[in-house]
PDB file of C-alpha atoms in Angstrom:
ATOM      1  CA  MET A   1       0.218   0.500   0.283  1.00  0.00           C
ATOM      2  CA  THR A   2       1.241   3.440  -1.069  1.00  0.00           C
ATOM      3  CA  PRO A   3       2.787   5.222   2.164  1.00  0.00           C
ATOM      4  CA  THR A   4       0.103   8.125   3.032  1.00  0.00           C
ATOM      5  CA  PHE A   5       1.005  11.962   3.265  1.00  0.00           C
ATOM      6  CA  ASP A   6       1.201  12.189   6.942  1.00  0.00           C
ATOM      7  CA  LYS A   7       3.347   8.423   6.845  1.00  0.00           C
ATOM      8  CA  LEU A   8       5.601   9.980   4.318  1.00  0.00           C
ATOM      9  CA  VAL A   9       6.133  13.855   6.312  1.00  0.00           C
ATOM     10  CA  ALA A  10       6.733  12.076   9.436  1.00  0.00           C
ATOM     11  CA  GLU A  11       9.610   9.772   8.693  1.00  0.00           C
ATOM     12  CA  ALA A  12      11.248  12.822   6.945  1.00  0.00           C
ATOM     13  CA  GLU A  13      10.554  14.856   9.370  1.00  0.00           C
ATOM     14  CA  SER A  14      11.961  12.357  12.131  1.00  0.00           C
ATOM     15  CA  VAL A  15      15.141  10.807  10.376  1.00  0.00           C
ATOM     16  CA  SER A  16      18.343  12.698  11.166  1.00  0.00           C
ATOM     17  CA  VAL A  17      20.426  15.217   8.639  1.00  0.00           C
ATOM     18  CA  GLU A  18      23.797  14.953  10.130  1.00  0.00           C
ATOM     19  CA  GLY A  19      26.880  14.763   8.060  1.00  0.00           C
ATOM     20  CA  TRP A  20      26.561  14.869   3.881  1.00  0.00           C
ATOM     21  CA  ASP A  21      25.740  11.220   3.572  1.00  0.00           C
ATOM     22  CA  PHE A  22      22.532  11.320   0.968  1.00  0.00           C
ATOM     23  CA  SER A  23      22.203   7.763   1.222  1.00  0.00           C
ATOM     24  CA  TRP A  24      18.854   7.961   3.497  1.00  0.00           C
ATOM     25  CA  LEU A  25      16.905   8.853  -0.289  1.00  0.00           C
ATOM     26  CA  ASP A  26      18.238   5.670  -2.144  1.00  0.00           C
ATOM     27  CA  GLY A  27      14.992   4.781  -3.838  1.00  0.00           C
ATOM     28  CA  ARG A  28      13.235   7.746  -3.459  1.00  0.00           C
ATOM     29  CA  ALA A  29      15.277  10.519  -5.303  1.00  0.00           C
ATOM     30  CA  SER A  30      17.941  10.249  -7.720  1.00  0.00           C
ATOM     31  CA  GLU A  31      20.694  12.909  -8.919  1.00  0.00           C
ATOM     32  CA  GLN A  32      22.258  12.248 -12.360  1.00  0.00           C
ATOM     33  CA  ARG A  33      26.261  12.320 -11.509  1.00  0.00           C
ATOM     34  CA  PRO A  34      28.324  14.635 -13.640  1.00  0.00           C
ATOM     35  CA  SER A  35      30.289  12.891 -16.321  1.00  0.00           C
ATOM     36  CA  TRP A  36      34.002  13.551 -14.806  1.00  0.00           C
ATOM     37  CA  GLY A  37      33.609  11.881 -11.377  1.00  0.00           C
ATOM     38  CA  TYR A  38      35.175  13.776  -8.556  1.00  0.00           C
ATOM     39  CA  GLN A  39      35.636  11.459  -5.841  1.00  0.00           C
ATOM     40  CA  ARG A  40      38.027   9.748  -8.452  1.00  0.00           C
ATOM     41  CA  MET A  41      39.936  12.700  -9.842  1.00  0.00           C
ATOM     42  CA  LEU A  42      40.379  13.940  -6.088  1.00  0.00           C
ATOM     43  CA  GLY A  43      41.996  10.566  -5.330  1.00  0.00           C
ATOM     44  CA  GLU A  44      44.219  11.336  -8.377  1.00  0.00           C
ATOM     45  CA  ARG A  45      45.533  14.285  -7.056  1.00  0.00           C
ATOM     46  CA  LEU A  46      46.043  13.513  -3.301  1.00  0.00           C
ATOM     47  CA  ALA A  47      48.274  10.820  -4.587  1.00  0.00           C
ATOM     48  CA  ARG A  48      50.594  13.122  -5.635  1.00  0.00           C
ATOM     49  CA  ALA A  49      50.457  15.783  -3.437  1.00  0.00           C
ATOM     50  CA  SER A  50      52.342  15.828  -0.143  1.00  0.00           C
ATOM     51  CA  ALA A  51      50.407  18.322   1.568  1.00  0.00           C
ATOM     52  CA  ALA A  52      46.605  19.394   1.087  1.00  0.00           C
ATOM     53  CA  LEU A  53      43.689  20.705   2.360  1.00  0.00           C
ATOM     54  CA  ASP A  54      40.416  20.322   2.181  1.00  0.00           C
ATOM     55  CA  ILE A  55      38.135  22.940   2.678  1.00  0.00           C
ATOM     56  CA  GLN A  56      34.040  22.833   4.407  1.00  0.00           C
ATOM     57  CA  THR A  57      34.884  18.783   4.395  1.00  0.00           C
ATOM     58  CA  GLY A  58      31.285  18.156   5.611  1.00  0.00           C
ATOM     59  CA  GLY A  59      30.918  14.710   7.243  1.00  0.00           C
ATOM     60  CA  GLY A  60      34.085  13.839   5.684  1.00  0.00           C
ATOM     61  CA  GLU A  61      32.676  11.369   3.196  1.00  0.00           C
ATOM     62  CA  VAL A  62      34.282  12.347   0.362  1.00  0.00           C
ATOM     63  CA  LEU A  63      37.672  12.627   0.868  1.00  0.00           C
ATOM     64  CA  ALA A  64      37.529   8.969   2.844  1.00  0.00           C
ATOM     65  CA  GLY A  65      36.088   8.062   0.315  1.00  0.00           C
ATOM     66  CA  ALA A  66      38.982   9.340  -2.350  1.00  0.00           C
ATOM     67  CA  GLY A  67      41.633   6.709  -1.246  1.00  0.00           C
ATOM     68  CA  PRO A  68      44.851   7.397   0.208  1.00  0.00           C
ATOM     69  CA  LEU A  69      45.571  10.423   1.666  1.00  0.00           C
ATOM     70  CA  PRO A  70      48.993  12.256   1.474  1.00  0.00           C
ATOM     71  CA  PRO A  71      51.208  11.995   4.516  1.00  0.00           C
ATOM     72  CA  LEU A  72      50.157  15.677   5.358  1.00  0.00           C
ATOM     73  CA  MET A  73      46.213  15.653   5.473  1.00  0.00           C
ATOM     74  CA  VAL A  74      44.073  18.318   6.621  1.00  0.00           C
ATOM     75  CA  ALA A  75      39.696  19.154   6.741  1.00  0.00           C
ATOM     76  CA  THR A  76      37.925  22.148   7.565  1.00  0.00           C
ATOM     77  CA  GLU A  77      35.053  22.006   8.391  1.00  0.00           C
ATOM     78  CA  SER A  78      32.591  24.554  10.848  1.00  0.00           C
ATOM     79  CA  TRP A  79      28.727  22.784  11.310  1.00  0.00           C
ATOM     80  CA  PRO A  80      29.559  20.871  14.925  1.00  0.00           C
ATOM     81  CA  PRO A  81      27.302  17.856  13.890  1.00  0.00           C
ATOM     82  CA  ASN A  82      29.767  17.659  10.996  1.00  0.00           C
ATOM     83  CA  VAL A  83      33.329  18.416  13.024  1.00  0.00           C
ATOM     84  CA  ALA A  84      32.058  15.138  15.239  1.00  0.00           C
ATOM     85  CA  LYS A  85      31.174  13.118  12.092  1.00  0.00           C
ATOM     86  CA  ALA A  86      34.334  14.013  10.163  1.00  0.00           C
ATOM     87  CA  THR A  87      36.570  13.800  12.967  1.00  0.00           C
ATOM     88  CA  ARG A  88      35.168  10.365  13.416  1.00  0.00           C
ATOM     89  CA  LEU A  89      35.938   9.608   9.907  1.00  0.00           C
ATOM     90  CA  LEU A  90      39.503  11.004   9.024  1.00  0.00           C
ATOM     91  CA  HIS A  91      41.082  10.521  12.095  1.00  0.00           C
ATOM     92  CA  PRO A  92      41.605   7.004  11.757  1.00  0.00           C
ATOM     93  CA  LEU A  93      42.721   7.995   8.489  1.00  0.00           C
ATOM     94  CA  GLY A  94      45.419  10.479   9.577  1.00  0.00           C
ATOM     95  CA  ALA A  95      43.519  13.397   8.740  1.00  0.00           C
ATOM     96  CA  ALA A  96      43.409  16.104  11.194  1.00  0.00           C
ATOM     97  CA  VAL A  97      39.780  18.025  11.873  1.00  0.00           C
ATOM     98  CA  VAL A  98      40.214  21.495  12.294  1.00  0.00           C
ATOM     99  CA  VAL A  99      37.165  23.952  13.187  1.00  0.00           C
ATOM    100  CA  ASP A 100      37.171  26.795  10.841  1.00  0.00           C
ATOM    101  CA  PRO A 101      33.802  29.324  10.830  1.00  0.00           C
ATOM    102  CA  ASP A 102      34.194  29.728   6.959  1.00  0.00           C
ATOM    103  CA  GLU A 103      35.345  33.359   6.990  1.00  0.00           C
ATOM    104  CA  PRO A 104      38.934  34.388   6.619  1.00  0.00           C
ATOM    105  CA  PRO A 105      41.933  34.053   6.881  1.00  0.00           C
ATOM    106  CA  LEU A 106      42.156  30.211   7.078  1.00  0.00           C
ATOM    107  CA  PRO A 107      44.052  29.194   9.759  1.00  0.00           C
ATOM    108  CA  PHE A 108      46.731  28.332   8.422  1.00  0.00           C
ATOM    109  CA  GLY A 109      50.359  30.075   7.085  1.00  0.00           C
ATOM    110  CA  ASP A 110      50.918  31.276   3.769  1.00  0.00           C
ATOM    111  CA  GLU A 111      51.960  27.855   1.242  1.00  0.00           C
ATOM    112  CA  ALA A 112      51.056  25.576   3.402  1.00  0.00           C
ATOM    113  CA  PHE A 113      49.773  23.171   0.621  1.00  0.00           C
ATOM    114  CA  ASP A 114      50.409  21.811  -2.918  1.00  0.00           C
ATOM    115  CA  LEU A 115      46.583  20.919  -3.186  1.00  0.00           C
ATOM    116  CA  VAL A 116      43.192  22.947  -2.146  1.00  0.00           C
ATOM    117  CA  SER A 117      40.434  20.697  -2.658  1.00  0.00           C
ATOM    118  CA  SER A 118      36.467  21.429  -1.471  1.00  0.00           C
ATOM    119  CA  ARG A 119      33.170  19.683  -3.016  1.00  0.00           C
ATOM    120  CA  HIS A 120      30.246  21.726  -2.853  1.00  0.00           C
ATOM    121  CA  PRO A 121      31.932  25.043  -1.197  1.00  0.00           C
ATOM    122  CA  VAL A 122      29.374  27.293   0.289  1.00  0.00           C
ATOM    123  CA  THR A 123      31.751  30.749  -0.008  1.00  0.00           C
ATOM    124  CA  ILE A 124      34.833  30.579  -1.876  1.00  0.00           C
ATOM    125  CA  TRP A 125      37.838  33.110  -0.700  1.00  0.00           C
ATOM    126  CA  TRP A 126      39.942  33.048  -3.027  1.00  0.00           C
ATOM    127  CA  SER A 127      42.506  34.692  -1.899  1.00  0.00           C
ATOM    128  CA  GLU A 128      42.891  32.897   1.146  1.00  0.00           C
ATOM    129  CA  ILE A 129      43.087  29.996  -1.494  1.00  0.00           C
ATOM    130  CA  ALA A 130      45.984  31.827  -3.709  1.00  0.00           C
ATOM    131  CA  ARG A 131      47.674  32.292  -0.018  1.00  0.00           C
ATOM    132  CA  VAL A 132      48.295  28.767   1.423  1.00  0.00           C
ATOM    133  CA  LEU A 133      48.836  27.189  -2.088  1.00  0.00           C
ATOM    134  CA  ARG A 134      52.236  27.053  -2.353  1.00  0.00           C
ATOM    135  CA  PRO A 135      53.918  27.998  -5.889  1.00  0.00           C
ATOM    136  CA  GLY A 136      52.493  25.284  -8.659  1.00  0.00           C
ATOM    137  CA  GLY A 137      50.005  24.330  -6.409  1.00  0.00           C
ATOM    138  CA  THR A 138      46.428  23.329  -7.386  1.00  0.00           C
ATOM    139  CA  TYR A 139      42.727  24.170  -6.172  1.00  0.00           C
ATOM    140  CA  PHE A 140      40.435  21.158  -6.880  1.00  0.00           C
ATOM    141  CA  SER A 141      36.896  21.945  -6.711  1.00  0.00           C
ATOM    142  CA  GLN A 142      33.458  20.558  -7.962  1.00  0.00           C
ATOM    143  CA  GLN A 143      30.672  23.260  -7.007  1.00  0.00           C
ATOM    144  CA  VAL A 144      27.407  24.130  -7.653  1.00  0.00           C
ATOM    145  CA  GLY A 145      26.342  26.355 -10.279  1.00  0.00           C
ATOM    146  CA  PRO A 146      23.511  28.357 -11.017  1.00  0.00           C
ATOM    147  CA  ALA A 147      19.854  27.878 -10.460  1.00  0.00           C
ATOM    148  CA  SER A 148      20.465  24.551  -9.963  1.00  0.00           C
ATOM    149  CA  VAL A 149      17.098  22.588  -8.531  1.00  0.00           C
ATOM    150  CA  PHE A 150      15.309  25.817  -9.482  1.00  0.00           C
ATOM    151  CA  GLU A 151      11.854  23.939 -10.485  1.00  0.00           C
ATOM    152  CA  LEU A 152      11.786  23.270  -6.582  1.00  0.00           C
ATOM    153  CA  VAL A 153      13.097  26.220  -5.540  1.00  0.00           C
ATOM    154  CA  GLU A 154      10.718  27.944  -7.250  1.00  0.00           C
ATOM    155  CA  TYR A 155       7.735  26.010  -6.853  1.00  0.00           C
ATOM    156  CA  PHE A 156       8.238  26.894  -2.787  1.00  0.00           C
ATOM    157  CA  LEU A 157       9.263  30.281  -3.338  1.00  0.00           C
ATOM    158  CA  GLY A 158       8.384  32.013  -6.487  1.00  0.00           C
ATOM    159  CA  ALA A 159       9.851  32.994 -10.176  1.00  0.00           C
ATOM    160  CA  GLN A 160      12.944  34.104  -8.469  1.00  0.00           C
ATOM    161  CA  PRO A 161      15.131  37.378  -9.982  1.00  0.00           C
ATOM    162  CA  GLU A 162      17.568  36.808 -12.551  1.00  0.00           C
ATOM    163  CA  GLU A 163      20.579  38.199 -10.536  1.00  0.00           C
ATOM    164  CA  VAL A 164      19.506  35.026  -7.940  1.00  0.00           C
ATOM    165  CA  ARG A 165      19.206  33.022 -10.986  1.00  0.00           C
ATOM    166  CA  ARG A 166      22.386  33.714 -11.958  1.00  0.00           C
ATOM    167  CA  ALA A 167      24.332  33.344  -8.879  1.00  0.00           C
ATOM    168  CA  ARG A 168      27.322  30.937  -9.051  1.00  0.00           C
ATOM    169  CA  HIS A 169      27.782  30.862 -12.575  1.00  0.00           C
ATOM    170  CA  PRO A 170      31.147  29.031 -13.346  1.00  0.00           C
ATOM    171  CA  ASP A 171      32.417  32.318 -15.633  1.00  0.00           C
ATOM    172  CA  ASP A 172      32.463  34.645 -12.016  1.00  0.00           C
ATOM    173  CA  ALA A 173      34.216  31.547 -10.492  1.00  0.00           C
ATOM    174  CA  VAL A 174      36.749  31.905 -13.719  1.00  0.00           C
ATOM    175  CA  ARG A 175      37.106  35.668 -12.928  1.00  0.00           C
ATOM    176  CA  ASP A 176      37.557  35.756  -9.107  1.00  0.00           C
ATOM    177  CA  ALA A 177      39.855  33.288  -9.107  1.00  0.00           C
ATOM    178  CA  GLU A 178      41.797  34.817 -12.106  1.00  0.00           C
ATOM    179  CA  ALA A 179      41.525  37.960  -9.561  1.00  0.00           C
ATOM    180  CA  ALA A 180      43.489  36.166  -7.110  1.00  0.00           C
ATOM    181  CA  GLY A 181      46.372  35.902  -8.915  1.00  0.00           C
ATOM    182  CA  LEU A 182      45.442  31.715  -9.851  1.00  0.00           C
ATOM    183  CA  GLU A 183      45.598  30.204 -13.194  1.00  0.00           C
ATOM    184  CA  VAL A 184      42.424  28.112 -14.384  1.00  0.00           C
ATOM    185  CA  VAL A 185      43.600  24.806 -16.044  1.00  0.00           C
ATOM    186  CA  ASP A 186      40.097  23.400 -16.512  1.00  0.00           C
ATOM    187  CA  LEU A 187      36.619  24.712 -16.001  1.00  0.00           C
ATOM    188  CA  ARG A 188      33.414  21.796 -17.178  1.00  0.00           C
ATOM    189  CA  ALA A 189      30.126  22.755 -16.406  1.00  0.00           C
ATOM    190  CA  GLU A 190      26.906  20.423 -16.776  1.00  0.00           C
ATOM    191  CA  ARG A 191      23.010  20.008 -15.596  1.00  0.00           C
ATOM    192  CA  LEU A 192      21.659  17.142 -14.323  1.00  0.00           C
ATOM    193  CA  ARG A 193      18.442  15.394 -13.857  1.00  0.00           C
ATOM    194  CA  THR A 194      17.416  15.258 -10.324  1.00  0.00           C
ATOM    195  CA  GLU A 195      14.245  13.225  -9.684  1.00  0.00           C
ATOM    196  CA  PHE A 196      12.223  13.121  -6.015  1.00  0.00           C
ATOM    197  CA  GLY A 197       9.875  10.322  -6.691  1.00  0.00           C
ATOM    198  CA  ASP A 198       7.940  11.029  -3.138  1.00  0.00           C
ATOM    199  CA  ILE A 199       7.507  13.996  -0.271  1.00  0.00           C
ATOM    200  CA  GLY A 200       9.589  12.573   1.619  1.00  0.00           C
ATOM    201  CA  ALA A 201      12.172  12.988  -0.211  1.00  0.00           C
ATOM    202  CA  VAL A 202      11.529  16.463  -0.829  1.00  0.00           C
ATOM    203  CA  ILE A 203      11.370  17.431   2.895  1.00  0.00           C
ATOM    204  CA  TYR A 204      14.594  15.259   3.653  1.00  0.00           C
ATOM    205  CA  PHE A 205      16.237  17.029   1.283  1.00  0.00           C
ATOM    206  CA  LEU A 206      14.897  20.653   2.187  1.00  0.00           C
ATOM    207  CA  ARG A 207      15.927  20.083   5.462  1.00  0.00           C
ATOM    208  CA  LYS A 208      19.640  18.977   4.844  1.00  0.00           C
ATOM    209  CA  VAL A 209      20.616  21.537   2.156  1.00  0.00           C
ATOM    210  CA  ILE A 210      18.843  24.567   3.885  1.00  0.00           C
ATOM    211  CA  TRP A 211      20.087  27.041   1.306  1.00  0.00           C
ATOM    212  CA  MET A 212      17.503  25.589  -1.036  1.00  0.00           C
ATOM    213  CA  VAL A 213      14.298  27.319   0.879  1.00  0.00           C
ATOM    214  CA  PRO A 214      15.841  29.430   3.619  1.00  0.00           C
ATOM    215  CA  GLY A 215      13.632  28.624   6.717  1.00  0.00           C
ATOM    216  CA  PHE A 216      12.210  25.810   5.479  1.00  0.00           C
ATOM    217  CA  THR A 217       9.758  23.674   7.560  1.00  0.00           C
ATOM    218  CA  VAL A 218       6.585  21.591   7.236  1.00  0.00           C
ATOM    219  CA  ALA A 219       4.429  22.986   8.725  1.00  0.00           C
ATOM    220  CA  ARG A 220       5.376  26.567   7.107  1.00  0.00           C
ATOM    221  CA  TYR A 221       4.649  24.564   3.482  1.00  0.00           C
ATOM    222  CA  LYS A 222       2.019  22.351   4.512  1.00  0.00           C
ATOM    223  CA  ASP A 223      -0.473  23.163   1.995  1.00  0.00           C
ATOM    224  CA  ARG A 224       2.051  23.091  -0.944  1.00  0.00           C
ATOM    225  CA  LEU A 225       3.642  19.956   0.313  1.00  0.00           C
ATOM    226  CA  ARG A 226       0.529  18.413  -0.071  1.00  0.00           C
ATOM    227  CA  GLU A 227      -0.060  20.064  -3.194  1.00  0.00           C
ATOM    228  CA  LEU A 228       2.897  18.358  -4.698  1.00  0.00           C
ATOM    229  CA  HIS A 229       2.231  14.784  -2.759  1.00  0.00           C
ATOM    230  CA  ASP A 230      -0.547  14.856  -5.249  1.00  0.00           C
ATOM    231  CA  LYS A 231       0.811  15.942  -8.183  1.00  0.00           C
ATOM    232  CA  ILE A 232       3.720  13.202  -7.699  1.00  0.00           C
ATOM    233  CA  GLU A 233       1.265  10.694  -7.148  1.00  0.00           C
ATOM    234  CA  ASP A 234      -0.070  11.470  -9.940  1.00  0.00           C
ATOM    235  CA  GLU A 235       2.175  11.945 -12.148  1.00  0.00           C
ATOM    236  CA  GLY A 236       5.397  10.607 -11.364  1.00  0.00           C
ATOM    237  CA  PRO A 237       8.695  11.585 -10.201  1.00  0.00           C
ATOM    238  CA  PHE A 238       8.746  15.722  -9.458  1.00  0.00           C
ATOM    239  CA  VAL A 239      11.819  16.519 -11.790  1.00  0.00           C
ATOM    240  CA  ALA A 240      14.260  18.984 -11.351  1.00  0.00           C
ATOM    241  CA  HIS A 241      18.251  19.791 -12.672  1.00  0.00           C
ATOM    242  CA  THR A 242      21.212  20.073 -10.528  1.00  0.00           C
ATOM    243  CA  ALA A 243      24.206  22.351 -12.199  1.00  0.00           C
ATOM    244  CA  ARG A 244      27.539  21.557 -11.579  1.00  0.00           C
ATOM    245  CA  PHE A 245      30.643  22.307 -12.551  1.00  0.00           C
ATOM    246  CA  LEU A 246      34.231  21.487 -12.142  1.00  0.00           C
ATOM    247  CA  ILE A 247      37.053  24.054 -11.924  1.00  0.00           C
ATOM    248  CA  GLU A 248      40.769  23.275 -11.378  1.00  0.00           C
ATOM    249  CA  ALA A 249      43.334  26.394 -10.638  1.00  0.00           C
ATOM    250  CA  ARG A 250      46.841  26.505 -10.302  1.00  0.00           C
ATOM    251  CA  ARG A 251      49.119  28.819  -8.639  1.00  0.00           C
ATOM    252  CA  PRO A 252      51.893  29.952 -10.793  1.00  0.00           C
TER     253      PRO A 252
END
């Protein structure tokens, strides 16, 4: 029997959203992955590094799965539940986890690392990245691009202005990297199909990715959630599109 709206809501509200592991969505939502394979590419770069920094590591899942870590490996994170999770996961692999508020300056000396990485950073302080990179060092990052999952965002918030839709454009990342003295050596961008199979998946996603619909709660959006539940029941999965880009920049 198909779960009721109330049962799906209760389940999605009660589950933990700690860390950056989305496995709870297995079988309930799907996201097409970028063709380049960020974790594999990160592993290749970590294998060549002697000192590396992973910024905004989340729960450390991506870094931990990237393969053997270099002799000196540091990760930063600001959210306390993620700090605890990353510490448990990364310390046994030889990585130090440093609490950092995601505001400049980074708590490291000049030219400390030959690789700086970050998957889906919320903020990017390019001048700080350039400062902590050694000459010849590399910044490697997969980032969320413009208007990502905006079909879902605009379902709840209505049409967004063009400046909001254009935010996080890869062209801006190139401009800011170059302004900080870095040379962009690789840039790739893709839009990828995402499907939400039930309203529980939608609620879990919006609870976890809190900046998509700021201030989201089930109580606040109960009517819209019920309408979307009915739409999914009648028409099938709710389809949106994620935007991702890969950028690699080198300090000359």
